[in-house]
Steps between C-alpha positions, in 0.01 A plus 500: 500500500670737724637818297767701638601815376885582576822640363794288728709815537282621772503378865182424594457377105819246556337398842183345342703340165699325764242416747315367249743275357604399852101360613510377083152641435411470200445908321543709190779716529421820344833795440368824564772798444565654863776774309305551217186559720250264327342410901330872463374446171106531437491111434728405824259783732167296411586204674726669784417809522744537744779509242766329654686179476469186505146420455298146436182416334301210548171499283317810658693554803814713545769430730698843581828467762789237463451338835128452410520362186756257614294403752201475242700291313581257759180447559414429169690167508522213732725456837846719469816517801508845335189647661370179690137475545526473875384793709788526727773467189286726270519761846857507475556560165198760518699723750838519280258563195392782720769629635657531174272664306426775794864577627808320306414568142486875595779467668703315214338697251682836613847329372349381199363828429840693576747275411351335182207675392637853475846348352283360209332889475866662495446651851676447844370355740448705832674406779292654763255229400746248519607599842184531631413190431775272545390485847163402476603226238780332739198490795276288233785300379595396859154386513609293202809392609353382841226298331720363223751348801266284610400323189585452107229696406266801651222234574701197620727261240271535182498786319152676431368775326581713816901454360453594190269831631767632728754419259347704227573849618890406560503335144811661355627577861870615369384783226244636808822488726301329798719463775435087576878414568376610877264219518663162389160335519296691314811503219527141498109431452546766186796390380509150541150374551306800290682478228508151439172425479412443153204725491724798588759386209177528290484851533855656521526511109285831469711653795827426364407625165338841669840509746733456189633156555516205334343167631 
């Protein structure tokens, strides 16, 4: 069985507990402590030596990245619409899987880092950060936007694992102050179709317990 090792708080971590659950393959979901720093431990380091989060075992082999093991995953089970096994779907989806790991979860990072990250730590955030990259953030999100007014979802009117990817590094889009009132797309797919999906409901509980609230 497929063994994934993930604390839900995280971004990339919530990505794969929701992908996951969205293509319903069938894994062993294992809680390792992001805060408490158990991913660096001597146990966590001999299977990924990278020591980062999430990571997946299955038997001997070790899946590192939360695009690739969703993608493992997927192909693990049978026919899914959330990563289709045809070559021109699976293209699609491949590009936004992409795209999102090499420029919008930097990009959305810096405002989770400022705004929520260094809250948590008693620090403030700096603004020079923020106001350097606002910019570059609204230029990725009108990529969004653009996409997202053509159809439902990123990938046509089914939603796929490439969602619930970009979605991840906007998942508590108020506390990192993301400015997505500009792009009424992009804020209706993460209001409205996001956060309705019952994968995504799945994992809110850890956030709202880390962000104070109550469910």
């Amino acid at each position: 069985m497929l063994e994934v090792y993930a604390d839900p708080c995280t971004v990339n971590c919530r990505k794969v507990l929701a992908g996951l659950d969205l293509l319903g393959a069938d894994f062993k979901d294992n809680f390792v402590s992001y805060f408490a720093g158990e991913h660096k431990s001597e146990k966590c380091l001999k299977v990924n030596p990278c020591g980062t989060l999430p990571f997946a075992t299955d038997g001997d082999t070790t899946i590192t990245e939360s695009n690739a093991i969703m993608m493992y995953a997927a192909d693990l089970g049978s026919e899914n619409s959330a990563y289709p096994k045809d070559i021109k779907k699976r293209a699609e989806i491949h590009r936004w899987l992409l795209w999102e790991a090499s420029r919008w979860f930097h990009s959305s990072y810096v405002f989770l880092l400022e705004n929520v990250v260094k809250k948590s730590q008693g620090a403030q955030p700096d603004q020079k950060n923020l106001d350097d990259e606002t910019p570059k953030w609204k230029e990725l999100a009108k990529i969004l936007d653009d996409q997202l007014a053509k159809n439902k979802f990123l990938c046509g009117n089914e939603v796929t694992i490439a969602d619930i990817a970009v979605a991840a590094p906007m998942h508590i889009c108020e506390a990192q102050r993301l400015p997505v009132d500009e792009f009424p797309n992009l804020k209706r797919w993460f209001f409205e179709d996001i956060r309705s999906l019952p994968c995504w409901k799945k994992t809110q509980g850890p956030l709202d317990k880390l962000l104070g609230k109550s469910n």
